[in-house]
Amino acid sequence: METLQCLSFSSQSDPKNINALLDRAVDKSYTNKYKGAIDDYSKVIELDPDNSLAFLNRGKNKERLEDHKGAIADFDKAINTKGNELIYVDKVEDPYVETGFEYDVKIEEIRFERGIAYYKIGNLKKAFDDFSFVIRKDYNLSDCYYWRGLIYLSYKMKDEGCKDLSKAMELGDPDAKDLLDKYCK
């Protein structure tokens, strides 16, 4: 039986099985069935309204469908499951004690995804804030420097933009060199 069919059977036999719903949603995402994945993540959220992983992944799927504002709303909800942007808790799973934290996502991962969505709707200030936060958290640095470099260039801040794009290239971003060649000579 195909994986997606097995997971569909599993989630039908126990419609409250969060793990089966999450697994099926991931499989739908990988097979470009984004609306189906969104539906499964929505079911997870109905069962577990504090599931930051479901909000993050539902937002990613909305982003893939170019529903940037819907994605941002989900990323905001994922952040709210952790507290808020200023005071938040990254929950740590304990291998010895059942904590219920297995669906937590680090705030820097959420803010990285939200930064991209903000960039795509033209809210460069909020995108910049998110990427700068993520850089301070030492997460996904090459991509963050790349996006932040684009923002600097959008604001005609060539020196800062070129510096960030150089850092992105140094860290292995494959697209940074083309922009450096184009804008930073």
XYZ file of N, CA, C and O in Angstrom:
740
model
N 0.853 -1.179 0.000
C 0.000 0.000 0.000
C 0.896 1.239 0.000
O 1.883 1.295 0.712
N 0.543 2.226 -0.772
C 1.294 3.467 -0.860
C 1.266 4.199 0.490
O 0.298 4.125 1.237
N 2.349 4.918 0.793
C 2.475 5.590 2.094
C 1.285 6.493 2.382
O 0.705 6.444 3.464
N 0.912 7.336 1.412
C -0.197 8.267 1.624
C -1.495 7.517 1.898
O -2.274 7.909 2.755
N -1.702 6.375 1.217
C -2.904 5.579 1.460
C -2.872 4.971 2.858
O -3.887 4.926 3.536
N -1.701 4.502 3.278
C -1.574 3.939 4.630
C -1.873 4.998 5.678
O -2.582 4.740 6.647
N -1.323 6.186 5.471
C -1.557 7.252 6.441
C -3.009 7.692 6.429
O -3.564 8.031 7.471
N -3.647 7.687 5.260
C -5.063 8.031 5.193
C -5.877 6.999 5.960
O -6.781 7.340 6.710
N -5.554 5.709 5.783
C -6.238 4.647 6.507
C -6.032 4.810 8.009
O -6.977 4.733 8.788
N -4.796 5.089 8.403
C -4.475 5.250 9.822
C -5.246 6.413 10.435
O -5.789 6.299 11.529
N -5.306 7.555 9.725
C -6.001 8.715 10.286
C -7.511 8.533 10.241
O -8.223 9.114 11.047
N -8.016 7.693 9.325
C -9.450 7.427 9.307
C -9.839 6.486 10.434
O -10.902 6.635 11.028
N -8.968 5.513 10.728
C -9.293 4.579 11.799
C -9.224 5.257 13.165
O -9.896 4.839 14.088
N -8.414 6.296 13.286
C -8.346 7.092 14.515
C -8.207 8.557 14.107
O -7.096 9.066 14.001
N -9.345 9.247 13.872
C -9.290 10.621 13.366
C -8.669 11.621 14.336
O -8.447 12.766 13.983
N -8.356 11.182 15.558
C -7.711 12.069 16.531
C -6.230 11.736 16.696
O -5.590 12.221 17.615
N -5.701 10.942 15.776
C -4.297 10.562 15.826
C -3.464 11.683 15.205
O -3.306 11.772 13.984
N -2.948 12.545 16.051
C -2.197 13.720 15.595
C -0.971 13.300 14.785
O -0.675 13.906 13.753
N -0.270 12.273 15.238
C 0.920 11.846 14.509
C 0.586 11.400 13.090
O 1.304 11.734 12.147
N -0.495 10.641 12.924
C -0.885 10.182 11.587
C -1.290 11.364 10.711
O -0.932 11.420 9.532
N -2.021 12.320 11.298
C -2.420 13.502 10.525
C -1.206 14.328 10.107
O -1.119 14.794 8.965
N -0.257 14.501 11.029
C 0.957 15.253 10.696
C 1.760 14.538 9.610
O 2.232 15.176 8.660
N 1.899 13.232 9.747
C 2.653 12.480 8.739
C 1.987 12.569 7.372
O 2.652 12.747 6.352
N 0.675 12.448 7.349
C -0.051 12.530 6.077
C 0.076 13.927 5.477
O 0.263 14.085 4.276
N 0.023 14.955 6.322
C 0.170 16.328 5.836
C 1.557 16.545 5.227
O 1.683 17.173 4.167
N 2.579 16.013 5.868
C 3.937 16.135 5.332
C 4.026 15.443 3.975
O 4.583 15.999 3.019
N 3.463 14.242 3.882
C 3.491 13.530 2.598
C 2.749 14.315 1.510
O 3.204 14.374 0.367
N 1.642 14.926 1.872
C 0.909 15.733 0.894
C 1.742 16.937 0.458
O 1.734 17.303 -0.719
N 2.456 17.523 1.393
C 3.330 18.651 1.033
C 4.397 18.211 0.041
O 4.665 18.901 -0.937
N 5.020 17.071 0.311
C 6.082 16.575 -0.574
C 5.574 16.229 -1.964
O 6.341 16.258 -2.920
N 4.298 15.914 -2.067
C 3.728 15.571 -3.379
C 2.943 16.744 -3.970
O 2.104 16.543 -4.854
N 3.217 17.946 -3.459
C 2.625 19.196 -3.977
C 1.110 19.263 -3.835
O 0.455 19.994 -4.570
N 0.557 18.554 -2.874
C -0.874 18.615 -2.588
C -1.074 19.545 -1.391
O -1.468 19.139 -0.307
N -0.783 20.824 -1.638
C -0.711 21.800 -0.553
C -2.055 22.038 0.115
O -2.118 22.178 1.334
N -3.124 22.078 -0.648
C -4.447 22.306 -0.037
C -4.822 21.150 0.878
O -5.371 21.357 1.968
N -4.526 19.929 0.451
C -4.782 18.765 1.307
C -3.944 18.803 2.568
O -4.419 18.462 3.658
N -2.695 19.225 2.434
C -1.828 19.347 3.606
C -2.385 20.389 4.562
O -2.419 20.173 5.780
N -2.830 21.519 4.015
C -3.423 22.575 4.848
C -4.628 22.036 5.608
O -4.798 22.305 6.802
N -5.457 21.240 4.928
C -6.631 20.648 5.593
C -6.214 19.751 6.754
O -6.805 19.799 7.837
N -5.173 18.933 6.537
C -4.712 18.045 7.613
C -4.114 18.834 8.769
O -4.369 18.527 9.937
N -3.321 19.868 8.463
C -2.773 20.691 9.544
C -3.891 21.406 10.305
O -3.806 21.565 11.529
N -4.934 21.810 9.600
C -6.081 22.444 10.267
C -6.755 21.474 11.233
O -7.169 21.870 12.328
N -6.847 20.197 10.844
C -7.424 19.187 11.740
C -6.557 19.016 12.986
O -7.071 18.873 14.099
N -5.243 19.027 12.786
C -4.331 18.914 13.925
C -4.549 20.093 14.875
O -4.619 19.922 16.091
N -4.680 21.292 14.308
C -4.857 22.494 15.124
C -6.177 22.448 15.890
O -6.247 22.891 17.038
N -7.217 21.877 15.277
C -8.488 21.711 16.000
C -8.290 20.816 17.218
O -8.863 21.071 18.275
N -7.479 19.772 17.062
C -7.230 18.833 18.157
C -6.237 19.378 19.182
O -6.311 19.057 20.367
N -5.283 20.173 18.709
C -4.203 20.677 19.558
C -3.900 22.126 19.186
O -3.006 22.401 18.396
N -4.676 23.084 19.738
C -4.530 24.487 19.347
C -3.196 25.140 19.713
O -2.928 26.247 19.271
N -2.341 24.450 20.454
C -1.016 24.983 20.801
C 0.100 24.288 20.028
O 1.264 24.348 20.422
N -0.236 23.660 18.926
C 0.729 22.900 18.150
C 1.473 23.839 17.199
O 1.028 24.119 16.096
N 2.626 24.330 17.645
C 3.371 25.291 16.832
C 3.853 24.674 15.529
O 3.916 25.356 14.500
N 4.149 23.389 15.518
C 4.587 22.710 14.299
C 3.487 22.733 13.233
O 3.756 23.007 12.056
N 2.252 22.484 13.640
C 1.139 22.492 12.679
C 0.911 23.894 12.113
O 0.681 24.053 10.909
N 0.991 24.916 12.969
C 0.836 26.294 12.471
C 1.962 26.654 11.506
O 1.729 27.242 10.450
N 3.210 26.300 11.872
C 4.342 26.600 11.003
C 4.172 25.920 9.641
O 4.288 26.563 8.593
N 3.882 24.635 9.656
C 3.793 23.902 8.401
C 2.566 24.292 7.585
O 2.621 24.297 6.351
N 1.475 24.623 8.252
C 0.314 25.112 7.501
C 0.676 26.432 6.827
O 0.352 26.658 5.663
N 1.399 27.289 7.543
C 1.851 28.549 6.964
C 2.768 28.332 5.771
O 2.669 29.022 4.754
N 3.684 27.371 5.872
C 4.578 27.075 4.750
C 3.787 26.644 3.518
O 4.127 27.011 2.390
N 2.758 25.847 3.733
C 1.945 25.397 2.599
C 1.135 26.542 2.010
O 0.961 26.617 0.789
N 0.649 27.439 2.859
C -0.030 28.626 2.342
C 0.944 29.477 1.533
O 0.583 30.027 0.490
N 2.166 29.567 2.011
C 3.209 30.316 1.295
C 3.441 29.704 -0.085
O 3.584 30.416 -1.076
N 3.459 28.392 -0.162
C 3.649 27.709 -1.453
C 2.507 28.012 -2.421
O 2.695 27.984 -3.631
N 1.332 28.276 -1.868
C 0.173 28.647 -2.696
C 0.085 30.160 -2.906
O -0.913 30.651 -3.423
N 1.118 30.870 -2.470
C 1.230 32.325 -2.592
C 0.172 33.078 -1.788
O -0.175 34.209 -2.113
N -0.318 32.449 -0.731
C -1.201 33.117 0.228
C -0.303 33.660 1.342
O -0.257 33.124 2.446
N 0.431 34.715 1.014
C 1.437 35.245 1.935
C 0.814 35.779 3.223
O 1.342 35.545 4.310
N -0.305 36.467 3.110
C -0.943 37.008 4.319
C -1.484 35.889 5.207
O -1.385 35.958 6.430
N -2.045 34.859 4.591
C -2.502 33.703 5.367
C -1.342 32.999 6.045
O -1.447 32.544 7.189
N -0.204 32.923 5.336
C 1.000 32.315 5.910
C 1.477 33.127 7.110
O 1.788 32.556 8.164
N 1.517 34.440 6.955
C 1.962 35.301 8.064
C 1.049 35.119 9.274
O 1.530 35.032 10.413
N -0.249 35.023 9.039
C -1.187 34.808 10.156
C -0.868 33.501 10.880
O -0.889 33.453 12.121
N -0.548 32.449 10.127
C -0.195 31.180 10.770
C 1.139 31.266 11.492
O 1.300 30.719 12.587
N 2.115 31.952 10.908
C 3.402 32.107 11.589
C 3.219 32.897 12.882
O 3.833 32.571 13.905
N 2.366 33.924 12.851
C 2.070 34.677 14.076
C 1.433 33.771 15.131
O 1.765 33.851 16.322
N 0.521 32.898 14.703
C -0.118 31.971 15.648
C 0.901 30.987 16.216
O 0.841 30.641 17.395
N 1.842 30.547 15.377
C 2.893 29.655 15.866
C 3.723 30.359 16.940
O 4.053 29.760 17.968
N 4.044 31.622 16.696
C 4.795 32.401 17.695
C 3.980 32.542 18.975
O 4.510 32.407 20.085
N 2.683 32.777 18.840
C 1.825 32.942 20.019
C 1.726 31.669 20.855
O 1.465 31.748 22.055
N 1.941 30.497 20.253
C 1.940 29.263 21.048
C 3.134 29.208 21.987
O 3.155 28.410 22.909
N 4.121 30.050 21.726
C 5.351 30.076 22.509
C 5.400 31.244 23.481
O 6.352 31.407 24.214
N 4.388 32.087 23.453
C 4.341 33.317 24.243
C 4.093 34.455 23.282
O 2.994 34.640 22.806
N 5.154 35.211 22.969
C 5.078 36.244 21.931
C 6.494 36.509 21.433
O 7.426 35.814 21.817
N 6.667 37.515 20.612
C 7.986 37.766 20.033
C 9.010 38.235 21.053
O 10.206 38.003 20.879
N 8.579 38.881 22.096
C 9.506 39.422 23.082
C 9.788 38.453 24.219
O 10.907 38.362 24.712
N 8.750 37.754 24.656
C 8.896 36.799 25.750
C 8.328 35.478 25.257
O 7.125 35.336 25.048
N 9.204 34.521 25.058
C 8.790 33.243 24.495
C 9.563 32.120 25.158
O 10.607 32.338 25.778
N 9.045 30.923 25.007
C 9.683 29.747 25.576
C 9.875 28.729 24.460
O 8.906 28.335 23.807
N 11.131 28.339 24.242
C 11.406 27.201 23.383
C 11.344 25.976 24.276
O 12.184 25.790 25.168
N 10.315 25.181 24.070
C 10.089 24.014 24.923
C 11.065 22.911 24.529
O 11.341 22.708 23.360
N 11.569 22.191 25.503
C 12.559 21.159 25.257
C 11.945 19.801 25.554
O 11.417 19.574 26.646
N 12.015 18.915 24.569
C 11.522 17.558 24.746
C 12.491 16.791 25.633
O 13.711 16.881 25.477
N 11.958 16.061 26.592
C 12.755 15.244 27.496
C 12.596 13.782 27.075
O 11.477 13.271 27.041
N 13.698 13.093 26.758
C 13.573 11.707 26.298
C 13.095 10.740 27.386
O 12.681 9.628 27.085
N 13.116 11.179 28.625
C 12.758 10.285 29.734
C 11.370 10.549 30.306
O 10.798 9.689 30.942
N 10.854 11.758 30.082
C 9.567 12.131 30.655
C 8.680 12.675 29.541
O 9.124 13.489 28.728
N 7.436 12.241 29.493
C 6.489 12.740 28.489
C 6.129 14.190 28.828
O 5.505 14.471 29.835
N 6.578 15.105 27.990
C 6.341 16.531 28.243
C 5.256 17.115 27.351
O 4.703 18.162 27.647
N 4.993 16.463 26.211
C 4.037 17.016 25.259
C 4.644 18.107 24.393
O 3.940 18.805 23.677
N 5.957 18.247 24.429
C 6.625 19.315 23.683
C 7.164 18.842 22.332
O 7.898 19.567 21.675
N 6.807 17.650 21.906
C 7.379 17.119 20.671
C 6.960 17.892 19.424
O 7.559 17.740 18.372
N 5.969 18.748 19.552
C 5.511 19.531 18.393
C 5.943 20.986 18.461
O 5.431 21.827 17.746
N 6.916 21.282 19.315
C 7.396 22.649 19.424
C 8.391 22.939 18.301
O 9.062 22.040 17.801
N 8.456 24.191 17.914
C 9.379 24.653 16.883
C 10.109 25.866 17.446
O 9.504 26.706 18.115
N 11.377 25.958 17.175
C 12.148 27.111 17.655
C 11.655 28.387 16.988
O 11.309 28.398 15.813
N 11.627 29.444 17.747
C 11.086 30.707 17.258
C 11.864 31.241 16.055
O 11.293 31.853 15.162
N 13.166 30.978 15.989
C 13.938 31.476 14.859
C 13.515 30.819 13.542
O 13.542 31.454 12.482
N 13.092 29.567 13.592
C 12.597 28.908 12.378
C 11.301 29.564 11.904
O 11.097 29.794 10.713
N 10.432 29.877 12.858
C 9.159 30.523 12.517
C 9.415 31.910 11.942
O 8.858 32.283 10.897
N 10.261 32.665 12.594
C 10.517 34.042 12.137
C 11.258 34.068 10.802
O 11.084 34.997 10.015
N 12.068 33.065 10.527
C 12.707 32.980 9.218
C 11.645 32.855 8.120
O 11.659 33.595 7.134
N 10.730 31.923 8.298
C 9.673 31.717 7.302
C 8.794 32.958 7.180
O 8.400 33.349 6.081
N 8.492 33.575 8.305
C 7.664 34.781 8.275
C 8.390 35.913 7.569
O 7.783 36.696 6.828
N 9.704 36.017 7.760
C 10.488 37.046 7.088
C 10.371 36.943 5.578
O 10.218 37.954 4.872
N 10.414 35.735 5.063
C 10.261 35.537 3.619
C 8.880 35.994 3.166
O 8.737 36.687 2.150
N 7.857 35.621 3.919
C 6.489 36.021 3.547
C 6.336 37.540 3.600
O 5.724 38.133 2.700
N 6.886 38.168 4.635
C 6.841 39.635 4.699
C 7.544 40.252 3.493
O 7.070 41.223 2.911
N 8.688 39.707 3.127
C 9.415 40.227 1.972
C 8.542 40.151 0.720
O 8.484 41.094 -0.066
N 7.867 39.035 0.556
C 7.071 38.825 -0.655
C 5.858 39.741 -0.752
O 5.366 39.989 -1.846
N 5.371 40.253 0.389
C 4.260 41.213 0.308
C 4.772 42.650 0.346
O 3.986 43.598 0.357
N 6.090 42.810 0.389
C 6.670 44.145 0.349
C 6.816 44.834 1.689
O 7.125 46.021 1.734
N 6.606 44.096 2.781
C 6.799 44.691 4.104
C 8.255 44.461 4.506
O 8.582 43.568 5.291
N 9.130 45.282 3.928
C 10.563 45.082 4.094
C 11.046 45.350 5.517
O 11.976 44.700 5.999
N 10.409 46.266 6.207
C 10.794 46.572 7.592
C 10.606 45.346 8.485
O 11.508 44.958 9.231
N 9.426 44.730 8.390
C 9.175 43.553 9.230
C 10.031 42.367 8.784
O 10.495 41.590 9.617
N 10.243 42.229 7.474
C 11.121 41.166 6.984
C 12.534 41.366 7.526
O 13.169 40.420 8.010
N 13.021 42.597 7.469
C 14.352 42.924 7.983
C 14.461 42.576 9.465
O 15.445 41.970 9.906
N 13.453 42.948 10.238
C 13.455 42.647 11.679
C 13.525 41.145 11.928
O 14.277 40.686 12.796
N 12.744 40.375 11.151
C 12.761 38.927 11.332
C 14.119 38.337 10.965
O 14.684 37.534 11.714
N 14.676 38.728 9.819
C 15.970 38.171 9.420
C 17.083 38.576 10.380
O 17.965 37.769 10.687
N 17.045 39.798 10.882
C 18.061 40.236 11.849
C 17.953 39.424 13.143
O 18.973 39.025 13.722
N 16.732 39.169 13.596
C 16.521 38.340 14.782
C 17.101 36.945 14.560
O 17.812 36.406 15.412
N 16.802 36.368 13.405
C 17.248 35.006 13.111
C 18.776 34.952 13.021
O 19.399 33.993 13.487
N 19.385 35.985 12.464
C 20.848 36.043 12.417
C 21.413 36.059 13.838
O 22.380 35.351 14.143
N 20.802 36.850 14.715
C 21.272 36.884 16.112
C 21.142 35.516 16.782
O 21.921 35.175 17.676
N 20.183 34.728 16.333
C 19.979 33.388 16.891
C 20.852 32.347 16.200
O 20.784 31.164 16.518
N 21.661 32.793 15.207
C 22.608 31.922 14.514
C 21.910 30.770 13.784
O 22.360 29.632 13.809
N 20.803 31.096 13.115
C 20.010 30.089 12.408
C 19.954 30.434 10.919
O 19.696 31.578 10.554
N 20.200 29.459 10.080
C 20.037 29.581 8.626
C 20.730 30.844 8.093
O 20.150 31.624 7.335
N 21.959 31.020 8.495
C 22.664 32.281 8.267
C 22.819 32.658 6.793
O 22.595 33.817 6.429
N 23.199 31.729 5.935
C 23.436 32.114 4.537
C 22.169 32.676 3.902
O 22.213 33.704 3.212
N 21.029 32.036 4.170
C 19.761 32.532 3.614
C 19.372 33.874 4.221
O 18.890 34.764 3.520
N 19.568 34.015 5.517
C 19.199 35.278 6.173
C 20.032 36.443 5.663
O 19.496 37.526 5.397
N 21.324 36.230 5.530
C 22.166 37.306 4.993
C 21.777 37.634 3.547
O 21.790 38.789 3.141
N 21.417 36.622 2.784
C 20.978 36.846 1.407
C 19.723 37.734 1.379
O 19.685 38.761 0.705
N 18.692 37.332 2.139
C 17.440 38.092 2.145
C 17.657 39.501 2.685
O 17.134 40.471 2.143
N 18.438 39.597 3.755
C 18.678 40.919 4.329
C 19.487 41.787 3.364
O 19.253 42.994 3.253
N 20.410 41.190 2.634
C 21.145 41.921 1.604
C 20.212 42.476 0.543
O 20.368 43.623 0.088
N 19.228 41.688 0.135
C 18.225 42.167 -0.824
C 17.463 43.371 -0.280
O 17.183 44.326 -1.007
N 17.132 43.298 0.983
C 16.396 44.407 1.606
C 17.255 45.664 1.633
O 16.789 46.752 1.269
N 18.497 45.529 2.037
C 19.393 46.690 2.024
C 19.463 47.296 0.624
O 19.385 48.518 0.461
N 19.620 46.453 -0.383
C 19.694 46.972 -1.754
C 18.397 47.674 -2.144
O 18.429 48.690 -2.849
N 17.260 47.157 -1.683
C 15.965 47.796 -1.966
C 15.900 49.202 -1.386
O 15.254 50.085 -1.942
N 16.570 49.394 -0.249
C 16.611 50.703 0.403
C 17.782 51.557 -0.083
O 18.105 52.568 0.528
N 18.442 51.109 -1.146
C 19.586 51.838 -1.730
C 20.750 51.950 -0.741
O 21.504 52.913 -0.757
N 20.874 50.954 0.117
C 21.982 50.897 1.073
C 22.991 49.868 0.541
O 23.095 48.745 1.042
N 23.694 50.289 -0.512
C 24.554 49.386 -1.271
C 25.649 48.752 -0.413
O 25.872 47.541 -0.495
N 26.336 49.537 0.386
C 27.440 48.990 1.185
C 26.954 47.878 2.111
O 27.565 46.807 2.186
N 25.871 48.134 2.824
C 25.327 47.136 3.746
C 24.818 45.907 2.986
O 25.040 44.763 3.401
N 24.137 46.158 1.858
C 23.617 45.054 1.054
C 24.731 44.178 0.514
O 24.662 42.940 0.574
N 25.774 44.811 0.000
C 26.905 44.050 -0.544
C 27.630 43.278 0.551
O 28.082 42.144 0.338
N 27.727 43.878 1.725
C 28.359 43.195 2.856
C 27.574 41.932 3.227
O 28.152 40.859 3.415
N 26.242 42.054 3.311
C 25.419 40.884 3.646
C 25.455 39.840 2.534
O 25.515 38.636 2.802
N 25.416 40.270 1.282
C 25.479 39.306 0.175
C 26.836 38.601 0.141
O 26.903 37.400 -0.150
N 27.906 39.326 0.458
C 29.238 38.695 0.542
C 29.262 37.638 1.638
O 29.810 36.550 1.456
N 28.653 37.967 2.775
C 28.577 37.006 3.888
C 27.752 35.790 3.472
O 28.128 34.646 3.768
N 26.643 36.020 2.754
C 25.810 34.913 2.283
C 26.606 34.008 1.345
O 26.543 32.772 1.446
N 27.365 34.619 0.436
C 28.171 33.832 -0.497
C 29.248 33.048 0.257
O 29.460 31.861 -0.006
N 29.894 33.703 1.198
C 30.923 33.054 2.016
C 30.357 31.844 2.752
O 31.027 30.828 2.932
N 29.086 31.941 3.155
C 28.432 30.844 3.883
C 27.805 29.807 2.954
O 27.180 28.859 3.413
N 27.934 30.032 1.637
C 27.497 29.000 0.692
C 26.195 29.254 -0.039
O 25.686 28.350 -0.694
N 25.632 30.453 0.040
C 24.401 30.716 -0.699
C 24.709 30.740 -2.197
O 25.541 31.526 -2.649
N 24.036 29.915 -2.980
C 24.366 29.807 -4.402
C 23.939 31.014 -5.251
O 24.485 31.221 -6.336
N 22.988 31.806 -4.797
C 22.480 32.927 -5.590
C 23.165 34.250 -5.276
O 23.018 35.217 -6.024
N 23.892 34.301 -4.201
C 24.490 35.570 -3.769
C 25.521 36.095 -4.769
O 25.604 37.298 -5.001
N 26.293 35.222 -5.392
C 27.342 35.662 -6.311
C 26.769 36.446 -7.485
O 27.324 37.485 -7.870
N 25.670 35.975 -8.063
C 25.052 36.692 -9.186
C 24.667 38.109 -8.781
O 24.885 39.060 -9.537
N 24.093 38.274 -7.599
C 23.704 39.613 -7.148
C 24.918 40.465 -6.838
O 24.907 41.674 -7.114
N 25.941 39.860 -6.281
C 27.170 40.603 -6.023
C 27.775 41.121 -7.333
O 28.179 42.266 -7.430
N 27.792 40.249 -8.336
C 28.326 40.651 -9.648
C 27.486 41.764 -10.269
O 28.018 42.668 -10.909
N 26.209 41.710 -10.054
C 25.300 42.676 -10.664
C 25.297 44.030 -9.953
O 25.288 45.085 -10.585
N 25.303 44.028 -8.602
C 25.084 45.256 -7.847
C 26.299 45.776 -7.073
O 26.285 46.906 -6.597
N 27.332 44.966 -6.932
C 28.368 45.320 -5.969
C 29.765 45.475 -6.579
O 30.758 45.262 -5.917
N 29.827 45.872 -7.803
C 31.141 46.064 -8.437
C 31.684 47.432 -8.165
O 31.057 48.370 -7.923
